[in-house]
Short mmCIF file of C-alpha atoms in Angstrom, two decimals:
data_model
loop_
_atom_site.label_atom_id
_atom_site.label_comp_id
_atom_site.label_asym_id
_atom_site.label_seq_id
_atom_site.Cartn_x
_atom_site.Cartn_y
_atom_site.Cartn_z
CA MET A 1 -173.48 116.94 52.22
CA SER A 2 -176.72 115.47 50.85
CA LYS A 3 -177.23 113.63 54.15
CA ASP A 4 -177.58 116.83 56.18
CA TYR A 5 -179.23 118.85 53.41
CA PHE A 6 -182.09 116.38 52.93
CA GLY A 7 -182.33 115.31 56.58
CA PHE A 8 -181.20 111.71 56.10
CA SER A 9 -180.05 109.73 59.12
CA GLU A 10 -177.40 108.31 56.77
CA ASN A 11 -176.75 108.15 53.05
CA PRO A 12 -179.52 105.98 51.56
CA PHE A 13 -177.81 105.24 48.25
CA GLU A 14 -174.29 104.08 49.06
CA ILE A 15 -172.77 101.82 46.42
CA THR A 16 -171.13 99.53 49.00
CA PRO A 17 -173.44 96.60 49.87
CA ASP A 18 -174.98 97.03 53.32
CA SER A 19 -177.20 94.35 54.86
CA LYS A 20 -179.08 97.09 56.75
CA PHE A 21 -180.69 98.05 53.44
CA LEU A 22 -181.42 94.46 52.38
CA PHE A 23 -184.46 94.52 50.08
CA LEU A 24 -186.20 91.17 49.84
CA THR A 25 -188.20 90.30 46.75
CA ALA A 26 -189.67 86.99 45.72
CA ALA A 27 -186.83 86.53 43.19
CA PHE A 28 -184.18 87.28 45.83
CA GLU A 29 -185.83 84.92 48.32
CA GLU A 30 -186.01 82.23 45.66
CA ALA A 31 -182.32 82.59 44.78
CA LEU A 32 -181.36 82.61 48.46
CA ALA A 33 -183.44 79.50 49.17
CA SER A 34 -181.93 77.72 46.15
CA VAL A 35 -178.37 78.36 47.34
CA LEU A 36 -179.19 77.26 50.90
CA GLU A 37 -180.93 74.16 49.56
CA GLY A 38 -177.86 73.31 47.48
CA ILE A 39 -175.69 73.59 50.60
CA GLU A 40 -178.14 71.52 52.64
CA LYS A 41 -178.19 68.76 50.01
CA LYS A 42 -174.38 68.85 49.75
CA ARG A 43 -174.17 69.60 46.03
CA GLY A 44 -170.49 70.47 46.49
CA LEU A 45 -170.41 73.35 43.98
CA ILE A 46 -173.12 75.96 43.39
CA LEU A 47 -172.98 78.82 40.89
CA LEU A 48 -174.66 82.17 41.55
CA SER A 49 -174.90 84.24 38.38
CA GLY A 50 -176.09 87.82 37.94
CA GLU A 51 -175.29 91.08 36.21
CA VAL A 52 -173.13 93.69 37.92
CA GLY A 53 -174.97 95.30 40.83
CA THR A 54 -177.90 92.89 41.12
CA GLY A 55 -177.15 92.09 44.78
CA LYS A 56 -175.00 88.96 44.63
CA THR A 57 -172.70 90.13 47.44
CA LEU A 58 -175.63 90.84 49.76
CA LEU A 59 -177.10 87.45 48.94
CA LEU A 60 -173.83 85.68 49.82
CA ARG A 61 -173.69 87.51 53.14
CA GLU A 62 -177.25 86.48 53.85
CA VAL A 63 -176.30 82.86 53.04
CA ILE A 64 -173.50 82.99 55.63
CA LYS A 65 -175.86 84.61 58.13
CA ARG A 66 -178.50 81.88 57.74
CA LEU A 67 -176.18 78.89 58.04
CA PRO A 68 -176.87 76.64 61.03
CA GLU A 69 -174.75 77.38 64.07
CA GLY A 70 -171.42 75.54 64.20
CA ILE A 71 -170.79 75.31 60.44
CA PRO A 72 -167.35 76.74 59.50
CA SER A 73 -167.76 79.35 56.78
CA ALA A 74 -165.58 81.64 54.69
CA PHE A 75 -166.62 84.69 52.66
CA LEU A 76 -163.97 85.84 50.18
CA PHE A 77 -164.46 88.83 47.90
CA HIS A 78 -161.04 89.10 46.22
CA SER A 79 -160.48 87.16 43.01
CA THR A 80 -156.78 87.93 42.47
CA PHE A 81 -155.48 85.16 44.74
CA THR A 82 -152.90 82.67 43.64
CA TYR A 83 -153.97 79.12 44.35
CA PRO A 84 -151.90 78.77 47.58
CA GLU A 85 -153.12 82.21 48.73
CA LEU A 86 -156.73 81.20 48.13
CA LEU A 87 -156.41 78.02 50.17
CA ARG A 88 -154.61 79.80 53.01
CA GLU A 89 -157.29 82.49 53.09
CA ILE A 90 -159.98 79.79 53.32
CA ILE A 91 -158.09 78.10 56.17
CA LYS A 92 -157.76 81.47 57.92
CA GLU A 93 -161.49 82.19 57.57
CA PHE A 94 -162.22 78.77 59.05
CA GLY A 95 -160.34 79.89 62.16
CA ARG A 96 -157.27 77.72 61.71
CA ASP A 97 -154.47 80.24 61.14
CA ARG A 98 -151.61 78.77 63.13
CA SER A 99 -148.18 80.29 62.58
CA GLU A 100 -146.40 76.92 62.89
CA GLU A 101 -148.47 75.56 59.99
CA LYS A 102 -147.83 78.38 57.52
CA ALA A 103 -144.86 76.59 55.98
CA GLU A 104 -146.92 73.48 55.25
CA ASP A 105 -148.68 72.71 51.98
CA PRO A 106 -152.10 74.49 52.17
CA GLU A 107 -153.75 71.61 50.29
CA ILE A 108 -152.62 69.17 52.98
CA LEU A 109 -153.77 71.54 55.75
CA LEU A 110 -157.21 72.09 54.19
CA GLU A 111 -157.74 68.42 53.44
CA ALA A 112 -156.80 67.51 57.04
CA PHE A 113 -159.27 70.11 58.34
CA LEU A 114 -162.03 68.76 56.10
CA GLN A 115 -161.23 65.19 57.12
CA GLY A 116 -161.80 66.21 60.75
CA LEU A 117 -165.19 67.69 59.83
CA ARG A 118 -166.06 64.52 57.95
CA GLU A 119 -165.39 62.41 61.03
CA GLU A 120 -167.68 64.70 63.03
CA GLY A 121 -170.42 64.51 60.39
CA LYS A 122 -170.11 68.22 59.58
CA SER A 123 -169.47 70.31 56.48
CA ALA A 124 -167.94 73.71 55.67
CA VAL A 125 -169.08 76.48 53.32
CA VAL A 126 -166.94 78.80 51.18
CA CYS A 127 -168.61 81.75 49.37
CA LEU A 128 -166.32 83.29 46.75
CA ASP A 129 -167.52 86.57 45.23
CA GLU A 130 -166.38 87.87 41.82
CA ALA A 131 -165.39 84.29 40.95
CA HIS A 132 -165.67 84.99 37.21
CA LYS A 133 -162.39 86.92 37.56
CA LEU A 134 -160.48 83.94 38.94
CA ASN A 135 -157.34 83.04 37.05
CA GLU A 136 -158.03 79.98 34.90
CA ARG A 137 -155.14 78.10 36.49
CA VAL A 138 -156.52 78.81 39.97
CA SER A 139 -159.98 77.65 38.89
CA ARG A 140 -158.59 74.41 37.46
CA LYS A 141 -156.66 73.64 40.63
CA LEU A 142 -159.66 74.43 42.81
CA VAL A 143 -161.81 72.03 40.78
CA ALA A 144 -159.06 69.39 40.89
CA PHE A 145 -158.79 69.73 44.68
CA ARG A 146 -162.51 69.24 45.31
CA GLU A 147 -162.52 66.15 43.08
CA ARG A 148 -159.29 64.54 44.33
CA GLU A 149 -161.31 62.57 46.90
CA ARG A 150 -164.92 61.46 46.46
CA TRP A 151 -165.88 62.66 49.93
CA ILE A 152 -164.56 66.24 49.59
CA PRO A 153 -167.58 67.63 47.64
CA GLU A 154 -169.82 66.32 50.43
CA VAL A 155 -167.85 68.16 53.12
CA LEU A 156 -166.69 71.32 51.30
CA GLN A 157 -169.56 73.36 49.84
CA LEU A 158 -168.33 75.98 47.35
CA VAL A 159 -170.61 78.84 46.30
CA LEU A 160 -169.02 80.71 43.38
CA SER A 161 -170.65 84.03 42.53
CA GLY A 162 -169.99 86.10 39.45
CA GLN A 163 -171.22 87.78 36.31
CA PRO A 164 -172.96 85.64 33.64
CA GLU A 165 -169.68 84.60 32.00
CA ILE A 166 -169.08 82.34 35.01
CA GLU A 167 -171.70 80.04 33.51
CA THR A 168 -169.54 79.31 30.46
CA VAL A 169 -166.64 78.32 32.74
CA PHE A 170 -168.30 75.96 35.20
CA HIS A 171 -171.81 75.24 33.95
CA ASP A 172 -171.72 75.15 30.14
CA PRO A 173 -171.37 71.56 28.82
CA VAL A 174 -168.64 72.82 26.48
CA GLY A 175 -167.02 74.93 29.20
CA LYS A 176 -163.42 74.85 30.29
CA PHE A 177 -163.72 72.07 32.87
CA SER A 178 -165.13 68.57 32.71
CA LEU A 179 -166.84 68.27 36.08
CA LYS A 180 -167.78 64.87 37.44
CA ARG A 181 -171.05 66.16 38.92
CA PRO A 182 -173.71 68.49 37.46
CA VAL A 183 -173.39 72.00 38.88
CA PRO A 184 -176.55 73.75 40.17
CA LEU A 185 -176.95 77.22 38.65
CA VAL A 186 -178.84 80.00 40.45
CA ARG A 187 -179.54 83.22 38.53
CA LEU A 188 -180.27 86.48 40.37
CA LYS A 189 -182.66 88.50 38.24
CA PRO A 190 -182.94 92.32 38.05
CA LEU A 191 -185.85 94.08 39.72
CA SER A 192 -189.08 94.73 37.88
CA PRO A 193 -190.04 98.41 37.32
CA GLU A 194 -192.51 98.22 40.21
CA GLU A 195 -189.90 96.60 42.47
CA SER A 196 -187.39 99.30 41.47
CA ARG A 197 -189.75 102.01 42.72
CA THR A 198 -190.37 100.07 45.92
CA TYR A 199 -186.61 99.61 46.33
CA ILE A 200 -186.11 103.40 46.28
CA GLU A 201 -188.94 103.88 48.76
CA HIS A 202 -187.47 101.14 50.98
CA ARG A 203 -184.04 102.78 51.22
CA LEU A 204 -185.46 106.25 51.83
CA ARG A 205 -187.82 104.96 54.51
CA ILE A 206 -184.86 103.49 56.43
CA VAL A 207 -183.19 106.92 56.58
CA GLY A 208 -186.37 108.73 57.57
CA ARG A 209 -187.73 110.11 54.29
CA ASN A 210 -190.46 109.34 51.78
CA ALA A 211 -189.87 108.92 48.05
CA ALA A 212 -193.09 110.73 47.11
CA ASP A 213 -191.93 113.84 48.99
CA LEU A 214 -188.39 113.80 47.61
CA PHE A 215 -188.66 112.65 43.97
CA SER A 216 -191.08 113.89 41.34
CA GLU A 217 -193.01 111.25 39.41
CA GLU A 218 -191.11 112.15 36.23
CA ALA A 219 -187.74 111.78 37.97
CA LEU A 220 -188.67 108.38 39.39
CA ALA A 221 -189.88 107.17 36.00
CA LEU A 222 -186.62 108.24 34.32
CA ILE A 223 -184.41 106.62 36.96
CA VAL A 224 -186.38 103.37 37.00
CA SER A 225 -186.37 103.16 33.21
CA GLN A 226 -182.65 103.82 32.81
CA ALA A 227 -181.48 101.62 35.70
CA ARG A 228 -183.14 98.53 34.17
CA GLY A 229 -183.69 96.90 37.54
CA ILE A 230 -180.03 96.91 38.63
CA PRO A 231 -179.89 98.05 42.30
CA ARG A 232 -176.37 99.47 41.97
CA TRP A 233 -177.42 101.65 39.03
CA ILE A 234 -180.51 102.76 40.91
CA ASN A 235 -178.28 103.81 43.82
CA THR A 236 -175.86 105.66 41.56
CA LEU A 237 -178.59 107.51 39.66
CA CYS A 238 -180.47 108.47 42.82
CA ASP A 239 -177.29 109.63 44.55
CA ASN A 240 -176.23 111.71 41.53
CA ALA A 241 -179.72 113.19 41.20
CA LEU A 242 -179.72 114.18 44.88
CA PHE A 243 -176.30 115.79 44.46
CA THR A 244 -177.55 117.83 41.48
CA THR A 245 -180.68 118.87 43.39
CA ARG A 246 -178.63 120.06 46.37
CA LYS A 247 -176.26 121.92 44.07
CA ARG A 248 -179.26 123.80 42.65
CA LEU A 249 -180.54 124.55 46.18
CA LEU A 250 -183.78 122.66 45.50
CA ARG A 251 -185.62 120.28 47.82
CA THR A 252 -187.24 117.92 45.30
CA VAL A 253 -185.49 115.84 42.64
CA ASP A 254 -187.09 116.82 39.34
CA ALA A 255 -186.79 115.43 35.80
CA ASN A 256 -183.87 117.75 34.96
CA ALA A 257 -181.83 116.44 37.90
CA ALA A 258 -182.60 112.86 36.87
CA LYS A 259 -181.57 113.55 33.26
CA GLU A 260 -178.29 115.10 34.41
CA ALA A 261 -177.62 112.05 36.60
CA ILE A 262 -178.23 109.77 33.63
CA GLN A 263 -175.93 111.82 31.38
CA THR A 264 -173.21 111.66 34.03
CA LEU A 265 -173.47 107.89 34.26
CA GLU A 266 -173.39 107.51 30.48
CA GLY A 267 -170.39 109.80 30.16
CA PRO A 268 -166.68 108.94 29.79
CA GLY A 269 -165.45 106.28 32.17
CA TYR A 270 -168.83 104.59 32.62
CA LEU A 271 -170.48 101.69 30.89
CA PRO A 272 -173.54 102.81 28.91
CA LEU A 273 -176.84 101.98 30.55
CA LYS A 274 -178.34 100.94 27.24
CA PRO A 275 -176.68 98.20 25.15
CA ARG A 276 -174.40 99.50 22.41
CA SER A 277 -175.86 99.39 18.91
CA GLY A 278 -175.35 95.92 17.49
CA ALA A 279 -174.11 94.50 20.78
CA SER A 280 -175.59 91.30 22.09
CA PRO A 281 -176.58 91.23 25.75
CA PHE A 282 -175.65 87.53 25.87
CA PRO A 283 -172.18 85.94 25.85
CA VAL A 284 -171.19 84.24 22.59
CA SER A 285 -171.27 80.48 23.02
CA PRO A 286 -167.83 78.87 22.60
CA ILE A 287 -169.36 76.33 20.22
CA LEU A 288 -169.98 79.06 17.63
CA GLY A 289 -166.43 80.34 17.71
CA LYS A 290 -165.71 83.80 16.30
CA THR A 291 -168.14 86.50 15.37
CA GLY A 292 -168.27 85.40 11.75
CA GLY A 293 -169.39 81.95 12.80
CA PHE A 294 -172.14 83.48 14.88
CA HIS A 295 -173.49 85.48 11.93
CA LYS A 296 -173.43 82.40 9.68
CA ALA A 297 -175.29 80.39 12.29
CA ARG A 298 -177.82 83.19 12.69
CA TRP A 299 -178.58 83.39 8.96
CA GLY A 300 -178.78 79.60 8.81
CA ILE A 301 -181.42 79.63 11.53
CA VAL A 302 -183.36 82.38 9.72
CA LEU A 303 -183.32 80.38 6.48
CA LEU A 304 -184.50 77.24 8.29
CA VAL A 305 -187.40 79.15 9.89
CA VAL A 306 -188.47 80.53 6.48
CA ILE A 307 -188.44 77.06 4.89
CA LEU A 308 -190.46 75.56 7.74
CA GLY A 309 -192.92 78.45 7.53
CA VAL A 310 -193.49 77.85 3.81
CA LEU A 311 -193.98 74.12 4.35
CA TRP A 312 -196.37 74.74 7.24
CA VAL A 313 -198.92 76.56 5.08
CA ILE A 314 -199.22 73.46 2.84
CA PRO A 315 -202.05 71.32 4.30
CA GLU A 316 -200.53 68.05 3.01
CA VAL A 317 -197.43 68.78 5.10
CA ARG A 318 -199.02 70.38 8.16
CA LEU A 319 -201.88 67.99 8.89
CA PRO A 320 -199.86 64.79 9.46
CA PHE A 321 -197.61 66.63 11.90
CA THR A 322 -200.40 68.30 13.86
CA SER A 323 -202.39 65.09 14.14
CA TYR A 324 -199.29 63.24 15.36
CA PHE A 325 -198.51 65.79 18.07
CA GLN A 326 -202.14 65.94 19.18
CA ARG A 327 -202.13 62.14 19.58
CA ARG A 328 -198.78 62.36 21.33
CA GLU A 329 -199.99 65.05 23.76
CA ASN A 330 -203.17 63.13 24.55
CA SER A 331 -201.18 59.97 25.26
CA LEU A 332 -198.86 61.64 27.77
CA PRO A 333 -199.71 61.28 31.46
CA ARG A 334 -201.01 64.44 33.07
CA PRO A 335 -198.93 65.69 36.00
CA ALA A 336 -200.59 65.30 39.35
CA PRO A 337 -201.41 68.51 41.22
CA PRO A 338 -198.88 69.53 43.91
CA SER A 339 -199.42 67.59 47.11
CA PHE A 340 -199.56 69.13 50.54
CA ALA A 341 -197.34 66.87 52.65
CA VAL A 342 -197.36 67.14 56.42
CA ARG A 343 -194.72 65.75 58.75
CA ILE A 344 -196.80 64.38 61.62
CA PRO A 345 -195.26 63.36 64.95
CA GLU A 346 -195.86 59.70 65.73
CA GLY A 347 -199.12 59.07 67.51
CA LYS A 348 -200.46 62.59 66.90
CA THR A 349 -203.60 63.71 65.13
CA PRO A 350 -202.87 65.09 61.63
CA LEU A 351 -202.71 68.87 61.53
CA PRO A 352 -205.48 70.46 59.43
CA GLU A 353 -204.22 72.22 56.35
CA PRO A 354 -203.70 75.86 57.38
CA ARG A 355 -205.46 77.16 54.25
CA SER A 356 -208.65 75.69 55.64
CA VAL A 357 -209.07 78.47 58.19
CA PRO A 358 -212.83 79.09 58.17
CA ALA A 359 -213.86 81.92 55.88
CA GLN A 360 -215.80 83.62 58.66
CA THR A 361 -212.66 83.61 60.84
CA VAL A 362 -210.62 85.23 58.09
CA ALA A 363 -213.33 87.78 57.41
CA ALA A 364 -213.60 88.66 61.09
CA GLU A 365 -209.84 89.07 61.31
CA THR A 366 -209.57 91.26 58.25
CA GLU A 367 -212.37 93.45 59.53
CA LYS A 368 -209.97 94.56 62.27
CA SER A 369 -207.27 95.62 59.78
CA SER A 370 -206.66 99.14 58.67
CA PRO A 371 -208.57 100.79 55.80
CA GLY A 372 -207.22 99.96 52.37
CA ARG A 373 -206.76 96.29 53.19
CA TRP A 374 -208.20 95.43 49.78
CA ILE A 375 -205.80 96.30 46.96
CA LYS A 376 -206.67 96.14 43.28
CA VAL A 377 -203.74 94.81 41.25
CA GLN A 378 -202.34 97.27 38.71
CA LYS A 379 -200.44 96.41 35.56
CA GLY A 380 -196.79 95.57 36.29
CA GLN A 381 -197.34 94.79 39.98
CA ASN A 382 -196.45 91.48 41.60
CA LEU A 383 -197.31 90.00 44.96
CA SER A 384 -193.96 90.69 46.63
CA THR A 385 -194.14 94.39 45.71
CA LEU A 386 -197.70 94.70 46.99
CA ILE A 387 -196.74 93.01 50.25
CA TYR A 388 -193.92 95.48 50.72
CA LEU A 389 -196.15 98.45 49.91
CA HIS A 390 -198.71 97.34 52.50
CA TYR A 391 -196.47 96.09 55.32
CA GLY A 392 -193.25 98.02 54.67
CA ARG A 393 -191.20 94.84 54.21
CA TYR A 394 -191.28 91.44 52.55
CA SER A 395 -190.63 87.92 53.84
CA LEU A 396 -191.87 84.42 53.10
CA SER A 397 -193.78 84.50 56.38
CA LEU A 398 -195.68 87.62 55.30
CA ALA A 399 -196.30 86.18 51.84
CA ASP A 400 -197.64 82.96 53.35
CA TRP A 401 -199.89 84.93 55.71
CA VAL A 402 -201.36 86.81 52.75
CA LEU A 403 -201.92 83.53 50.90
CA LEU A 404 -203.81 82.12 53.88
CA HIS A 405 -206.32 84.94 53.44
CA ASN A 406 -206.42 84.74 49.64
CA PRO A 407 -207.07 81.07 48.77
CA SER A 408 -207.82 82.05 45.17
CA ILE A 409 -204.08 82.67 44.63
CA LYS A 410 -202.68 79.28 43.63
CA ASP A 411 -199.33 80.53 42.31
CA VAL A 412 -197.46 83.41 43.99
CA ASN A 413 -195.90 84.29 40.63
CA ARG A 414 -199.25 84.85 38.90
CA ILE A 415 -201.71 87.50 39.98
CA LEU A 416 -204.11 89.16 37.57
CA VAL A 417 -204.64 92.81 36.68
CA ASP A 418 -207.72 94.14 38.54
CA GLN A 419 -207.65 91.15 40.91
CA LYS A 420 -208.56 92.15 44.48
CA ILE A 421 -206.20 90.95 47.20
CA THR A 422 -206.76 91.36 50.92
CA PHE A 423 -203.85 92.24 53.20
CA PRO A 424 -204.90 91.26 56.74
CA LEU A 425 -203.76 92.64 60.04
CA TRP A 426 -200.23 91.53 60.98
CA ASN A 427 -199.62 91.48 64.72
CA GLU A 428 -199.32 89.05 67.62
CA GLU A 429 -203.03 88.25 67.78
CA ALA A 430 -203.21 87.61 64.04
CA LEU A 431 -200.75 84.71 64.29
CA VAL A 432 -203.12 82.74 66.51
CA PHE A 433 -205.82 80.98 64.50
CA PRO A 434 -208.60 78.57 65.57
CA ASP A 435 -208.39 74.90 64.73
CA PRO A 436 -211.96 73.78 63.91
CA LYS A 437 -211.26 70.40 65.55
CA ASP A 438 -209.00 71.17 68.47
CA GLY A 439 -208.42 74.56 70.15
CA TYR A 440 -205.96 77.08 68.73
CA ARG A 441 -202.68 76.98 66.82
CA ILE A 442 -199.84 79.43 66.15
CA LEU A 443 -198.25 80.30 62.81
CA LEU A 444 -194.56 80.47 63.78
CA GLY A 445 -193.08 81.41 60.42
CA THR A 446 -192.47 80.19 56.87
CA PHE A 447 -189.07 79.27 55.48
CA GLY A 448 -187.51 78.63 52.09
CA THR A 449 -185.62 75.49 53.11
CA LEU A 450 -186.34 72.54 55.36
CA ARG A 451 -183.06 73.18 57.19
CA GLU A 452 -184.11 76.70 58.22
CA ALA A 453 -187.46 75.42 59.47
CA GLU A 454 -185.80 72.62 61.44
CA VAL A 455 -183.26 75.00 63.00
CA GLN A 456 -186.07 77.30 64.16
CA LYS A 457 -188.06 74.32 65.42
CA GLU A 458 -185.08 73.17 67.48
CA LYS A 459 -184.67 76.64 69.03
CA ILE A 460 -188.24 76.89 70.27
CA LYS A 461 -189.32 73.30 70.86
CA SER A 462 -189.11 73.65 74.65
CA LEU A 463 -191.36 76.73 74.62
CA VAL A 464 -194.20 75.70 72.31
CA ALA A 465 -196.67 72.83 72.05
CA GLU A 466 -195.93 70.23 69.38
CA PRO A 467 -194.06 72.28 66.73
CA THR A 468 -194.79 70.80 63.30
CA ILE A 469 -193.37 71.55 59.85
CA VAL A 470 -195.94 71.71 57.05
CA GLN A 471 -194.80 71.57 53.41
CA HIS A 472 -196.71 73.22 50.59
CA ARG A 473 -196.01 74.61 47.11
CA PRO A 474 -197.59 78.01 46.41
CA ASP A 475 -194.63 78.45 44.08
CA PRO A 476 -194.44 75.60 41.50
CA ARG A 477 -190.66 75.97 41.42
CA ARG A 478 -190.00 75.24 45.09
CA THR A 479 -191.46 74.08 48.38
CA TRP A 480 -192.26 76.36 51.32
CA TYR A 481 -191.95 75.10 54.89
CA ARG A 482 -194.52 76.45 57.34
CA LEU A 483 -193.84 76.02 61.07
CA VAL A 484 -196.92 75.81 63.31
CA SER A 485 -197.54 74.73 66.90
CA GLY A 486 -200.49 73.61 68.95
CA PRO A 487 -203.12 72.81 69.87
CA TYR A 488 -203.69 75.23 72.75
CA ALA A 489 -206.83 75.09 74.88
CA THR A 490 -207.57 78.82 74.55
CA GLY A 491 -206.54 81.69 72.34
CA ASP A 492 -205.12 83.51 75.38
CA LYS A 493 -202.71 80.65 76.09
CA ALA A 494 -201.54 80.64 72.48
CA LEU A 495 -201.12 84.43 72.55
CA ALA A 496 -199.04 84.19 75.73
CA VAL A 497 -196.65 81.83 73.90
CA VAL A 498 -196.38 84.29 70.98
CA LYS A 499 -195.49 87.14 73.35
CA GLU A 500 -192.93 85.00 75.19
CA LEU A 501 -191.21 84.06 71.93
CA LYS A 502 -191.20 87.69 70.83
CA THR A 503 -189.68 88.80 74.16
CA ARG A 504 -186.89 86.25 73.75
CA HIS A 505 -186.28 87.34 70.13
CA LEU A 506 -187.18 83.85 68.94
CA PHE A 507 -190.00 84.90 66.62
CA PRO A 508 -188.51 85.37 63.12
CA VAL A 509 -191.62 87.04 61.73
CA PHE A 510 -191.16 90.12 63.97
#
């Protein structure tokens, strides 16, 4: 077995999703936060779309894991249910599987259960994986059930996960169903090439090995290129390459082993890694009908572009348009910069913005970090990958900590080639920072949703001084929620609180 041959503690590249190997990137965190936010705001129905193997199942499991305590939840991964079977399975997952009720109408049972939650001011969550495979009749009945009463979408939160075709069923305006409410759509993107390499390193590190010692640079480049950022394909290619290497009695995966793994995956019985010649990677919109209609529409668009291009080079045509749009742009109001809102307890002094940690304090702290704390950004790298490379993992708390020490980064999605970024020390002492006006404060963690921050605040409020949630937007697409506490008279007192929280396993950043 490859496990024993290469000295793995377990197989690092299993195809079955395993939360032990969860690899967090900024895109994954964003998708996760969006789903949790949709649940928190009671959207009723949320779509999670992604290609095969991008990590949708792991994300759904993480959603269930992060729900506040006491919320009934169901995670279903079979899509071949009949409608009554689906409802009964949901009821069973909610913990209400009474034998005397099995003969009753499952719609009546589920509605009665939800009515009870409504009276208690609660809601329930159902995550349905592979939902794009649902029978159309089942989908219609499920939609009809959630819309039979106006209050049901507020109590029953459905998260339907599937391949991109699910969008044409539930989200497309010309889709199969006319939904009364707009449906939030969350797309889970593939990994970047740099993230793909880090993903391989991450899985090997968990089982006790190092990618640089096990894979040649050529082999890694081939696997990353062919897998196109799909974690499942990365796993399959790496596993096949390891099998070939063991078969040849070698200890390092070379380019030949990687090529053989790729040929195996592209062979009979497998979908090709590269799109077939002439195939579109996008689903055909129902509005265009058959393939012939699509080609006609395409040539019509090409002809229109050519005509507009010819007209554009004529000054008499171009100038009136450009002057109009310039006037129009100048007349539009400029968006205000993102605000930094702070929720301040009544009667308390406003908390200073955490980015305003004195530069000398930051410099002194980073002086204590290990060599190599300054990293020069290379082409293709992003902040989440660099954080993982430096700290061995990624989380919003780590990302926020890095931002505190790099105030020049205004958008976590945009870092520049050759930009220097400092990665400060990350330990108990580092989470205690001086407040220029009043003692010391503690950075308790950063969260993607207000609900997560409030849940953590509730858990620790009896152990810390004045826990406060601070909102800020280092990502223009969403808000981050930073939890801090203080003030404390001395740094030692603040550090004692950090250690106490860590001992009680109440410190999410460790």
